[in-house]
Amino acid sequence: GAAMGSTGIGDHGGAPLIVEPSAWSQLEQAEDGPAEGRVFLVGAAGTGRIAGAARVDAADDPRGWSEALEEVGSMVPVGLTCLGACYFGTTEANAASELDVVARCVPKTLDEFYVLFKREGPVGAEARRLDPQTRRFSDAPLKVRVADDEVESETGYLRIQLEQDLDLVYDEKSRRGEALDRALEAAAETIEHGDFEFLRRPRGGQGQPRFFSSSLSDLPGDDAAGTLADPVLLELYARSGGAGERSAPILRYEPTSDTGFESESVSLQLDVLASVPRGARFDEGSRAAVLARLLSQLKRSKGEILARPSERVFRYLHFHPPPLGHTVTLLYPDASPEAEDAMASRRRGLHALLLLPLDRPLLRISNALSFGGPGRFPGKLLSVHESLGGSGVEGGRRSMVSGPYCYFHYMQDRFDDAGWGCAYRSLQTIVSWFVLNDYTRASVPGHREIQETLVGLGDKPSTFVGSKQWIGAIEISFILDSLLGVSSKVLTFNSGEEIPTRAREIARHFETQGTPVMIGGGVLAYTLLGIDYNDQTGECAFLILDPHYTEDEDLGKIGAGAWCGWKRLGDQAAAGGGPFFQRP
């Protein structure tokens, strides 16, 4: 994990060690979690700033630590590296022995290494800085400060892709690993000893590609170039050889009668993301760091390819799960939804390693960054409630939908369902939540598919397909269970006046599940997105998304017409009942 644009370790003197808020949250989760494994710290060399953390099993010897640091370093962007280790609740008595372990185990290839002792809050935390070359720590401990916000504005991103076709020929199943070793070694030889330049293709694919050796800040045109959402894409270009004697390749074909041989081709798509200071030049050191990461991806792909012999395409994908302040890069097979479901145990292990919560999917294939590609719901509005003001409830506590959703309403997609399709649209909004929050790779069903599903389940007669008949809470529960495997709990309200009596249950749903809720049914169905509730006075307001809107996707019109807004007791929109869907 060489740092791009770094000038060395720098002299921080008595400057505090800065921990970004997302990294501090990870450390708090690690402190409350299981004690197994060593917690390592990630950041950019020379900055004295910690951007993330990871928990890895590591033997307390130089080899164990080198392997652990390599594992963590291979996941983060080029430009970040392992900068330290964190110890929790360390007393003065055993701090010396832990510092001795660090000094003995840290590889000398690093320029700097920090040891963070985390006690009660940042005030009780302190750090020591190690020079790996001399194995000596700073004389005085460093203070630890949690940053006010994340640092992003001065950071840019480069993306480098390289596809490798690995041809495997072997005579026994037990020798497939040896064939893979040979193919990986040949690919590594090409990268390691090739004479490469890096070409930058203009944004939008217009114009001729050019060699890239400047900084992101020197690029002409759009200032957004090189953002995480739209990184600058570089391609490896192999320069021609010298002026030596040229010769044509010779192919020799020798047929064999041995039928025990097997052959296969595996496509491996290497994909490196580099985090760089926008003013740093893409120099020889930067290019070497990228090539080293490509070689690392080749090396680390062996285990995953061998573990999944039926898969023929593997890709490195980039993720930026919300709790993390940096991206992570992971290898996945180009798998079907069923095959991906079988990888749940691996994803749980990655969640534990990266100190991610286990209550939501963050590392599914559908979670991967798309880098400027079209959204999953082009032309539709997402999370329209985010621009709303207060509810008017004094001293209330808000419990809201957790995660994005798409606003589905009457007359969308040139389909006239005015007067009968509100519950269908509420269902589509709910399904979009499960899609956008990566609980499923299924598509949002249309009206006809909803009707056909209910007929197939035996809930409706065949004449229901193509009709304009309403559906309600029970039908929506059937659909979600059938299409997504989602269970629900149905709360029934005979009138709007009953709703405050269930306010605690509603708030609890949003705090623990966070899914949208359909209330009502038939011709008056709505989507409930949250509640603002004062448990002392009983005053409450409900955040309602109204599917009866019939105009274009105009956030101003939606807000002005209260098609998404806070509703009080007695409002027609707050009457009814519905299914409270559970996360899978």
Coordinates of C-alpha atoms in Angstrom, one line a residue:
G1 CA 0.0 0.0 0.0
A2 CA 2.4 2.7 -1.1
A3 CA 1.0 6.2 -0.6
M4 CA 0.6 8.2 -3.8
G5 CA 1.8 11.8 -3.7
S6 CA 3.4 11.3 -0.2
T7 CA 6.6 13.0 0.6
G8 CA 7.5 10.7 3.5
I9 CA 6.5 10.4 7.1
G10 CA 6.7 14.1 7.9
D11 CA 7.5 15.5 11.3
H12 CA 4.2 15.8 13.3
G13 CA 6.1 16.7 16.5
G14 CA 3.5 17.1 19.2
A15 CA 0.6 17.3 16.8
P16 CA -2.3 15.1 17.8
L17 CA -3.2 12.0 15.9
I18 CA -6.4 12.8 14.0
V19 CA -9.2 10.2 13.8
E20 CA -12.0 10.7 11.3
P21 CA -15.5 10.4 12.7
S22 CA -16.3 7.2 10.7
A23 CA -13.1 5.6 11.9
W24 CA -13.9 6.5 15.5
S25 CA -17.3 4.9 15.1
Q26 CA -15.6 1.7 13.9
L27 CA -13.3 1.7 16.9
E28 CA -16.3 2.1 19.2
Q29 CA -18.0 -0.9 17.5
A30 CA -14.7 -2.9 17.8
E31 CA -14.5 -2.0 21.5
D32 CA -18.0 -3.3 22.1
G33 CA -17.6 -6.4 19.9
P34 CA -15.7 -9.7 20.3
A35 CA -12.1 -9.4 21.5
E36 CA -10.7 -11.9 18.9
G37 CA -8.3 -10.5 16.4
R38 CA -6.1 -7.4 16.2
V39 CA -7.6 -4.0 15.2
F40 CA -5.4 -2.2 12.6
L41 CA -5.7 1.4 11.5
V42 CA -5.9 2.7 7.9
G43 CA -4.8 6.1 6.6
A44 CA -2.7 8.0 4.2
A45 CA 1.0 8.0 5.0
G46 CA 2.5 11.3 6.1
T47 CA -0.8 12.8 7.2
G48 CA -1.2 11.7 10.9
R49 CA -4.8 11.0 10.1
I50 CA -6.7 7.7 10.6
A51 CA -9.4 7.1 8.0
G52 CA -10.6 3.6 9.0
A53 CA -10.0 0.3 10.9
A54 CA -10.2 -3.4 10.4
R55 CA -10.1 -6.4 12.7
V56 CA -7.8 -9.3 11.5
D57 CA -6.6 -12.5 13.2
A58 CA -2.8 -12.0 13.3
A59 CA -0.1 -14.0 15.1
D60 CA 2.1 -11.7 17.2
D61 CA 5.2 -12.3 15.1
P62 CA 6.6 -10.4 12.0
R63 CA 5.2 -12.9 9.5
G64 CA 1.7 -12.8 11.1
W65 CA 1.6 -9.0 11.1
S66 CA 3.0 -8.8 7.6
E67 CA 0.2 -11.0 6.3
A68 CA -2.5 -9.1 8.2
L69 CA -1.3 -5.7 7.0
E70 CA -1.2 -7.0 3.4
E71 CA -4.7 -8.4 3.7
V72 CA -6.1 -5.0 5.0
G73 CA -3.9 -3.0 2.6
S74 CA -5.2 -5.0 -0.4
M75 CA -8.8 -3.9 0.3
V76 CA -8.3 -0.1 0.6
P77 CA -7.5 2.2 -2.3
V78 CA -4.0 2.8 -3.4
G79 CA -2.9 5.8 -1.4
L80 CA -4.1 4.4 1.9
T81 CA -2.1 1.9 3.9
C82 CA -2.1 0.4 7.4
L83 CA -0.8 3.1 9.7
G84 CA -1.2 1.6 13.1
A85 CA -2.9 -0.7 15.6
C86 CA -5.5 0.0 18.3
Y87 CA -5.5 -1.4 21.9
F88 CA -8.6 -1.1 24.1
G89 CA -8.6 -0.6 27.9
T90 CA -4.8 -0.9 28.2
T91 CA -3.4 -0.1 31.6
E92 CA -0.1 1.6 32.2
A93 CA 1.2 -1.7 33.5
N94 CA 0.8 -3.7 30.3
A95 CA 1.2 -0.8 27.8
A96 CA 5.0 -1.4 27.7
S97 CA 4.7 -5.1 26.7
E98 CA 2.2 -4.2 24.0
L99 CA 4.5 -1.5 22.6
D100 CA 7.3 -4.2 22.6
V101 CA 5.1 -6.5 20.5
V102 CA 4.4 -3.7 18.0
A103 CA 8.1 -2.8 17.7
R104 CA 9.0 -6.4 17.1
C105 CA 6.3 -7.2 14.6
V106 CA 5.9 -4.1 12.4
P107 CA 7.6 -4.6 8.9
K108 CA 10.5 -2.2 8.2
T109 CA 8.9 -1.5 4.8
L110 CA 6.6 1.0 6.5
D111 CA 7.6 4.6 7.0
E112 CA 5.6 5.1 10.2
F113 CA 3.3 3.3 12.5
Y114 CA 1.0 4.5 15.3
V115 CA -0.2 2.7 18.4
L116 CA -3.6 4.0 19.7
F117 CA -4.6 3.3 23.2
K118 CA -8.4 3.8 23.4
R119 CA -9.9 4.3 26.8
E120 CA -13.0 6.2 27.7
G121 CA -13.7 8.6 24.8
P122 CA -11.2 10.6 22.9
V123 CA -10.1 12.5 26.0
G124 CA -8.8 9.3 27.6
A125 CA -7.1 8.1 24.4
E126 CA -3.4 8.6 23.5
A127 CA -1.1 7.4 20.8
R128 CA 2.6 6.6 20.3
R129 CA 4.4 6.9 17.0
L130 CA 6.9 4.2 15.9
D131 CA 9.8 4.6 13.4
P132 CA 9.9 1.1 11.9
Q133 CA 13.5 1.6 10.7
T134 CA 14.9 2.3 14.2
R135 CA 12.2 0.4 16.1
R136 CA 12.0 3.4 18.4
F137 CA 8.9 5.2 19.7
S138 CA 8.3 8.9 20.1
D139 CA 9.4 10.0 23.5
A140 CA 6.1 11.7 24.5
P141 CA 2.6 10.3 23.8
L142 CA 0.5 12.0 21.2
K143 CA -3.0 13.3 22.0
V144 CA -5.9 11.9 20.0
R145 CA -8.5 14.1 18.5
V146 CA -11.7 13.1 16.6
A147 CA -12.0 15.3 13.5
D148 CA -15.0 17.5 13.0
D149 CA -15.8 16.0 9.6
E150 CA -14.3 13.8 6.9
V151 CA -11.7 15.1 4.5
E152 CA -12.8 14.7 0.9
S153 CA -12.5 17.9 -1.0
E154 CA -8.7 17.7 -1.7
T155 CA -8.9 14.0 -2.6
G156 CA -9.4 12.7 -6.2
Y157 CA -9.7 9.2 -7.6
L158 CA -8.2 7.2 -10.4
R159 CA -9.5 3.9 -11.7
I160 CA -7.3 1.4 -13.5
Q161 CA -8.8 -1.8 -15.1
L162 CA -7.1 -4.8 -16.7
E163 CA -8.8 -8.0 -17.9
Q164 CA -6.8 -11.2 -17.7
D165 CA -7.8 -14.5 -19.4
L166 CA -6.4 -17.4 -17.4
D167 CA -6.2 -20.5 -19.6
L168 CA -6.0 -23.7 -17.4
V169 CA -4.9 -27.1 -18.8
Y170 CA -4.6 -30.0 -16.4
D171 CA -4.9 -33.8 -16.3
E172 CA -6.4 -34.3 -12.9
K173 CA -8.9 -32.4 -10.8
S174 CA -6.3 -32.3 -8.0
R175 CA -3.9 -30.4 -10.3
R176 CA -6.3 -27.6 -11.2
G177 CA -4.5 -25.5 -8.5
E178 CA -1.2 -26.1 -10.2
A179 CA -2.6 -25.0 -13.6
L180 CA -4.0 -21.9 -12.0
D181 CA -0.6 -21.1 -10.4
R182 CA 1.0 -21.3 -13.9
A183 CA -1.6 -19.0 -15.4
L184 CA -1.3 -16.5 -12.6
E185 CA 2.5 -16.5 -12.8
A186 CA 2.4 -15.9 -16.5
A187 CA 0.0 -12.9 -16.1
A188 CA 2.1 -11.5 -13.3
E189 CA 5.3 -11.8 -15.4
T190 CA 3.6 -9.7 -18.1
I191 CA 2.6 -7.0 -15.7
E192 CA 5.9 -7.0 -13.7
H193 CA 8.2 -6.9 -16.7
G194 CA 6.1 -5.1 -19.2
D195 CA 6.9 -1.5 -20.3
F196 CA 3.6 0.3 -19.6
E197 CA 2.2 3.8 -19.9
F198 CA -1.1 4.9 -18.6
L199 CA -3.7 6.4 -21.1
R200 CA -6.5 8.6 -20.0
R201 CA -9.7 8.5 -22.1
P202 CA -11.6 11.8 -22.2
R203 CA -14.9 11.8 -20.3
G204 CA -17.8 10.7 -22.3
G205 CA -15.5 8.7 -24.7
Q206 CA -15.1 11.7 -27.0
G207 CA -11.6 12.6 -28.4
Q208 CA -8.3 10.8 -28.5
P209 CA -6.8 9.1 -25.4
R210 CA -3.7 10.8 -24.0
F211 CA -0.8 9.7 -21.8
F212 CA -1.4 10.7 -18.2
S213 CA 1.4 12.0 -16.0
S214 CA 0.0 15.2 -14.6
S215 CA -2.2 15.8 -11.6
L216 CA -6.0 15.8 -11.4
S217 CA -6.0 19.6 -10.7
D218 CA -4.2 20.1 -14.1
L219 CA -6.9 18.4 -16.1
P220 CA -8.9 20.8 -18.3
G221 CA -12.6 21.1 -18.3
D222 CA -15.1 19.8 -15.7
D223 CA -14.0 20.2 -12.1
A224 CA -15.9 17.1 -11.2
A225 CA -13.4 14.9 -13.0
G226 CA -11.7 12.5 -10.6
T227 CA -14.5 12.3 -8.0
L228 CA -15.4 9.1 -6.3
A229 CA -18.7 9.1 -8.3
D230 CA -16.8 9.6 -11.5
P231 CA -13.1 8.6 -11.2
V232 CA -10.6 9.3 -14.0
L233 CA -10.3 6.0 -16.0
L234 CA -6.8 5.0 -17.0
E235 CA -5.8 2.2 -19.3
L236 CA -2.5 0.3 -19.4
Y237 CA -0.7 0.7 -22.7
A238 CA 2.2 -1.6 -23.5
R239 CA 4.9 0.2 -25.4
S240 CA 6.6 -1.7 -28.2
G241 CA 9.9 -3.3 -27.6
G242 CA 13.3 -2.0 -28.6
A243 CA 15.1 -2.2 -31.9
G244 CA 16.2 -5.8 -31.5
E245 CA 15.7 -8.5 -34.1
R246 CA 12.0 -9.3 -34.6
S247 CA 10.7 -12.8 -35.2
A248 CA 7.3 -14.4 -35.9
P249 CA 5.7 -16.6 -33.3
I250 CA 6.0 -20.4 -33.8
L251 CA 3.0 -22.5 -32.9
R252 CA 3.4 -26.3 -32.5
Y253 CA 0.4 -28.6 -32.4
E254 CA 0.8 -32.1 -31.0
P255 CA -2.4 -34.1 -30.8
T256 CA -2.7 -36.6 -27.9
S257 CA -4.8 -39.7 -27.4
D258 CA -4.9 -39.0 -23.6
T259 CA -8.5 -38.1 -22.8
G260 CA -7.7 -37.3 -19.2
F261 CA -6.8 -33.7 -19.9
E262 CA -9.2 -30.9 -19.1
S263 CA -9.1 -27.2 -20.1
E264 CA -11.0 -24.1 -19.1
S265 CA -10.7 -20.4 -19.4
V266 CA -11.3 -18.1 -16.4
S267 CA -11.8 -14.4 -16.9
L268 CA -10.3 -12.3 -14.1
Q269 CA -11.1 -8.5 -14.2
L270 CA -8.6 -6.6 -12.1
D271 CA -9.8 -3.2 -11.0
V272 CA -7.7 -0.8 -8.9
L273 CA -9.0 2.4 -7.3
A274 CA -6.4 5.0 -6.3
S275 CA -7.1 7.8 -3.8
V276 CA -4.7 10.7 -4.6
P277 CA -4.3 14.4 -3.5
R278 CA -5.7 16.4 -6.4
G279 CA -2.5 18.4 -6.8
A280 CA -0.1 15.3 -6.7
R281 CA 1.5 14.3 -10.0
F282 CA 1.0 10.8 -11.3
D283 CA 4.8 10.1 -11.3
E284 CA 6.9 6.9 -11.4
G285 CA 6.2 6.2 -7.8
S286 CA 2.4 6.4 -8.4
R287 CA 2.6 4.2 -11.4
A288 CA 4.7 1.6 -9.5
A289 CA 2.1 1.6 -6.7
V290 CA -0.7 0.9 -9.1
L291 CA 1.2 -1.9 -10.8
A292 CA 2.0 -3.4 -7.4
R293 CA -1.7 -3.4 -6.5
L294 CA -2.6 -5.1 -9.8
L295 CA 0.0 -7.8 -9.0
S296 CA -1.5 -8.1 -5.5
Q297 CA -5.0 -8.6 -6.9
L298 CA -3.6 -11.4 -9.1
K299 CA -2.0 -13.1 -6.2
R300 CA -5.0 -12.9 -3.9
S301 CA -7.5 -14.1 -6.5
K302 CA -6.3 -17.7 -6.3
G303 CA -8.2 -18.8 -3.2
E304 CA -11.5 -17.4 -4.5
I305 CA -11.1 -19.0 -7.9
L306 CA -10.3 -22.4 -6.5
A307 CA -13.1 -22.2 -4.0
R308 CA -15.7 -21.7 -6.8
P309 CA -14.7 -24.1 -9.6
S310 CA -18.1 -23.7 -11.4
E311 CA -17.6 -20.0 -11.9
R312 CA -15.8 -18.7 -15.0
V313 CA -15.8 -14.9 -14.5
F314 CA -14.4 -13.0 -11.5
R315 CA -14.4 -9.3 -10.9
Y316 CA -12.9 -6.9 -8.4
L317 CA -15.7 -4.6 -7.2
H318 CA -15.5 -1.4 -5.2
F319 CA -17.8 -0.7 -2.3
H320 CA -18.4 2.4 -0.1
P321 CA -20.6 1.2 2.7
P322 CA -22.1 4.2 4.6
P323 CA -20.3 3.5 7.9
L324 CA -16.8 3.7 6.3
G325 CA -14.9 6.8 5.4
H326 CA -13.1 5.0 2.5
T327 CA -13.8 2.5 -0.2
V328 CA -13.0 -1.2 -0.1
T329 CA -12.2 -3.5 -3.0
L330 CA -13.3 -7.2 -3.0
L331 CA -13.2 -10.1 -5.5
Y332 CA -16.6 -11.6 -6.4
P333 CA -17.6 -14.2 -9.0
D334 CA -20.1 -12.9 -11.6
A335 CA -22.7 -14.9 -9.9
S336 CA -26.5 -15.4 -10.2
P337 CA -28.7 -14.2 -7.3
E338 CA -28.9 -17.8 -6.0
A339 CA -25.2 -18.2 -6.1
E340 CA -24.7 -14.9 -4.3
D341 CA -27.1 -16.0 -1.6
A342 CA -24.8 -19.0 -1.0
M343 CA -22.0 -16.5 -0.2
A344 CA -23.7 -15.1 2.9
S345 CA -21.2 -16.6 5.3
R346 CA -18.3 -15.0 3.4
R347 CA -20.0 -11.6 3.5
R348 CA -20.6 -12.0 7.3
G349 CA -16.9 -12.6 7.7
L350 CA -16.1 -9.4 5.7
H351 CA -18.6 -7.4 7.8
A352 CA -16.7 -8.6 10.9
L353 CA -13.3 -7.8 9.4
L354 CA -14.4 -4.3 8.3
L355 CA -16.3 -3.6 11.6
L356 CA -19.6 -3.2 9.7
P357 CA -23.0 -3.7 11.3
L358 CA -24.7 -7.1 10.6
D359 CA -28.3 -5.8 10.4
R360 CA -28.2 -4.8 6.7
P361 CA -26.5 -6.0 3.5
L362 CA -23.6 -3.7 2.6
L363 CA -21.3 -5.9 0.5
R364 CA -23.7 -7.6 -1.9
I365 CA -22.8 -7.3 -5.6
S366 CA -25.6 -4.9 -6.0
N367 CA -24.0 -2.6 -3.4
A368 CA -20.9 -2.1 -5.6
L369 CA -20.2 1.4 -6.9
S370 CA -21.5 2.0 -10.4
F371 CA -19.2 5.1 -11.1
G372 CA -21.5 7.4 -13.0
G373 CA -23.8 4.8 -14.5
P374 CA -27.5 5.4 -14.7
G375 CA -29.5 4.9 -11.5
R376 CA -31.7 1.9 -11.0
F377 CA -34.8 4.1 -11.3
P378 CA -34.0 6.7 -14.0
G379 CA -36.5 9.5 -14.3
K380 CA -38.0 8.9 -10.9
L381 CA -37.5 10.8 -7.6
L382 CA -35.7 9.3 -4.7
S383 CA -36.4 9.9 -0.9
V384 CA -38.6 13.0 -1.5
H385 CA -39.2 13.5 2.2
E386 CA -35.6 14.7 2.8
S387 CA -36.4 18.3 1.8
L388 CA -39.3 18.7 4.3
G389 CA -39.3 20.9 7.4
G390 CA -40.5 20.1 10.9
S391 CA -43.7 18.3 11.9
G392 CA -44.8 20.8 14.5
V393 CA -44.7 18.3 17.3
E394 CA -43.0 20.0 20.3
G395 CA -40.5 17.8 22.1
G396 CA -41.2 14.9 19.8
R397 CA -38.8 12.1 18.8
R398 CA -38.6 11.3 15.1
S399 CA -38.4 7.7 14.0
M400 CA -38.0 7.5 10.2
V401 CA -37.6 5.2 7.2
S402 CA -33.9 4.1 7.0
G403 CA -32.4 4.3 3.6
P404 CA -33.5 5.5 0.1
Y405 CA -36.7 4.6 -1.7
C406 CA -38.3 5.6 -5.0
Y407 CA -41.6 7.6 -5.2
F408 CA -44.1 5.7 -7.2
H409 CA -47.5 7.3 -7.9
Y410 CA -50.4 7.5 -10.3
M411 CA -49.9 7.8 -14.0
Q412 CA -46.2 7.0 -14.0
D413 CA -44.6 5.2 -17.0
R414 CA -47.6 6.3 -19.2
F415 CA -49.9 3.9 -17.3
D416 CA -53.3 5.2 -16.2
D417 CA -54.2 3.7 -12.9
A418 CA -55.9 6.8 -11.4
G419 CA -58.7 5.9 -9.1
W420 CA -57.7 2.3 -8.4
G421 CA -53.9 1.8 -8.4
C422 CA -52.8 3.6 -5.2
A423 CA -52.0 0.4 -3.2
Y424 CA -50.1 -1.0 -6.3
R425 CA -48.0 2.2 -6.3
S426 CA -47.4 2.0 -2.5
L427 CA -46.3 -1.6 -3.0
Q428 CA -43.9 -0.5 -5.7
T429 CA -42.4 2.2 -3.4
I430 CA -41.9 -0.5 -0.7
V431 CA -40.3 -2.9 -3.1
S432 CA -38.0 -0.1 -4.3
W433 CA -36.8 0.3 -0.7
F434 CA -35.7 -3.3 -0.7
V435 CA -34.0 -2.9 -4.1
L436 CA -32.2 0.3 -3.3
N437 CA -31.0 -0.9 0.1
D438 CA -29.7 -4.1 -1.6
Y439 CA -31.8 -6.7 0.1
T440 CA -32.8 -8.1 -3.3
R441 CA -31.8 -8.0 -7.0
A442 CA -35.4 -8.4 -8.1
S443 CA -37.1 -5.8 -10.2
V444 CA -40.1 -3.7 -9.1
P445 CA -43.3 -5.5 -10.3
G446 CA -45.8 -3.8 -12.6
H447 CA -49.5 -3.9 -12.1
R448 CA -50.0 -6.9 -14.3
E449 CA -47.2 -8.9 -12.6
I450 CA -48.8 -8.1 -9.2
Q451 CA -52.1 -9.4 -10.4
E452 CA -50.7 -12.5 -12.0
T453 CA -48.8 -13.3 -8.8
L454 CA -52.0 -13.1 -6.7
V455 CA -53.8 -15.3 -9.2
G456 CA -50.9 -17.8 -9.1
L457 CA -51.1 -17.8 -5.3
G458 CA -54.8 -18.7 -5.5
D459 CA -55.8 -15.5 -3.8
K460 CA -57.7 -14.1 -6.9
P461 CA -59.6 -15.6 -9.8
S462 CA -58.1 -15.5 -13.3
T463 CA -60.4 -12.7 -14.3
F464 CA -58.4 -10.4 -11.9
V465 CA -55.5 -10.1 -14.4
G466 CA -56.0 -7.0 -16.5
S467 CA -58.7 -5.6 -14.3
K468 CA -58.8 -2.3 -12.3
Q469 CA -59.7 -3.9 -9.0
W470 CA -58.1 -2.6 -5.8
I471 CA -55.8 -4.5 -3.5
G472 CA -55.1 -4.0 0.2
A473 CA -52.7 -4.8 3.0
I474 CA -53.2 -8.6 2.9
E475 CA -52.6 -8.8 -0.8
I476 CA -49.4 -6.7 -0.4
S477 CA -48.2 -9.0 2.3
F478 CA -48.7 -12.0 0.0
I479 CA -46.8 -10.2 -2.8
L480 CA -43.8 -9.3 -0.6
D481 CA -43.6 -12.8 0.8
S482 CA -43.8 -14.4 -2.6
L483 CA -41.5 -12.1 -4.6
L484 CA -38.9 -11.2 -1.9
G485 CA -39.4 -13.6 1.0
V486 CA -40.3 -10.7 3.3
S487 CA -42.5 -11.3 6.3
S488 CA -44.8 -8.7 7.8
K489 CA -46.8 -7.8 10.9
V490 CA -50.2 -6.3 10.2
L491 CA -51.6 -3.6 12.5
T492 CA -55.2 -2.7 12.0
F493 CA -56.7 0.7 12.7
N494 CA -60.5 1.1 12.5
S495 CA -60.1 4.9 12.3
G496 CA -57.5 7.6 12.5
E497 CA -58.3 8.2 16.1
E498 CA -56.8 4.8 17.0
I499 CA -53.4 5.5 15.6
P500 CA -51.9 7.4 18.6
T501 CA -52.6 4.3 20.7
R502 CA -50.2 2.4 18.6
A503 CA -47.6 5.2 18.2
R504 CA -45.0 3.4 20.3
E505 CA -45.3 0.3 18.1
I506 CA -45.0 2.4 15.0
A507 CA -41.9 4.2 16.3
R508 CA -40.4 0.9 17.3
H509 CA -40.9 -0.4 13.8
F510 CA -39.0 2.5 12.2
E511 CA -36.2 2.3 14.9
T512 CA -35.6 -1.4 14.4
Q513 CA -36.7 -2.2 10.8
G514 CA -36.8 1.2 9.0
T515 CA -39.0 -0.1 6.1
P516 CA -41.8 2.0 4.6
V517 CA -45.3 0.9 5.6
M518 CA -48.5 0.9 3.5
I519 CA -51.6 2.1 5.4
G520 CA -55.1 2.0 4.3
G521 CA -56.0 0.1 1.2
G522 CA -58.4 0.1 -1.8
V523 CA -59.0 3.6 -3.1
L524 CA -57.2 5.3 -0.1
A525 CA -53.8 3.7 0.3
Y526 CA -50.8 5.7 1.5
T527 CA -47.2 5.0 2.4
L528 CA -46.0 5.8 5.9
L529 CA -42.4 6.9 6.1
G530 CA -42.1 8.0 9.8
I531 CA -43.5 9.3 13.0
D532 CA -42.7 12.2 15.3
Y533 CA -44.0 11.3 18.7
N534 CA -43.9 13.0 22.1
D535 CA -44.4 10.1 24.6
Q536 CA -45.1 12.6 27.4
T537 CA -48.0 14.5 25.8
G538 CA -49.1 11.8 23.3
E539 CA -48.9 14.4 20.5
C540 CA -47.7 12.8 17.2
A541 CA -47.5 13.4 13.5
F542 CA -47.1 10.9 10.7
L543 CA -44.9 11.3 7.6
I544 CA -47.2 10.3 4.7
L545 CA -46.2 9.7 1.0
D546 CA -49.3 10.0 -1.2
P547 CA -49.4 7.8 -4.3
H548 CA -52.4 9.8 -5.7
Y549 CA -50.1 12.4 -7.2
T550 CA -50.7 12.5 -11.1
E551 CA -48.2 15.1 -12.4
D552 CA -44.6 14.9 -13.6
E553 CA -41.5 14.4 -11.4
D554 CA -41.4 17.9 -9.9
L555 CA -40.2 18.1 -6.3
G556 CA -41.6 21.6 -6.0
K557 CA -45.1 20.6 -7.0
I558 CA -45.0 17.6 -4.7
G559 CA -43.9 19.7 -1.7
A560 CA -46.4 22.5 -2.5
G561 CA -49.3 20.1 -2.8
A562 CA -48.4 18.2 0.4
W563 CA -48.1 15.0 -1.6
C564 CA -45.4 14.2 0.9
G565 CA -45.7 15.7 4.3
W566 CA -46.5 15.5 8.0
K567 CA -50.2 14.6 8.8
R568 CA -52.0 15.0 12.1
L569 CA -54.7 13.0 13.8
G570 CA -58.0 13.2 11.9
D571 CA -56.3 13.8 8.5
Q572 CA -57.8 11.4 6.0
A573 CA -54.3 10.2 5.1
A574 CA -53.6 9.0 8.6
A575 CA -56.6 6.6 8.7
G576 CA -56.4 2.8 8.0
G577 CA -53.9 0.1 8.8
G578 CA -51.3 -2.0 7.1
P579 CA -48.4 -4.4 7.0
F580 CA -45.2 -3.5 8.8
F581 CA -42.5 -5.3 6.8
Q582 CA -39.4 -6.9 8.4
R583 CA -35.9 -6.8 7.0
P584 CA -34.8 -10.2 5.6

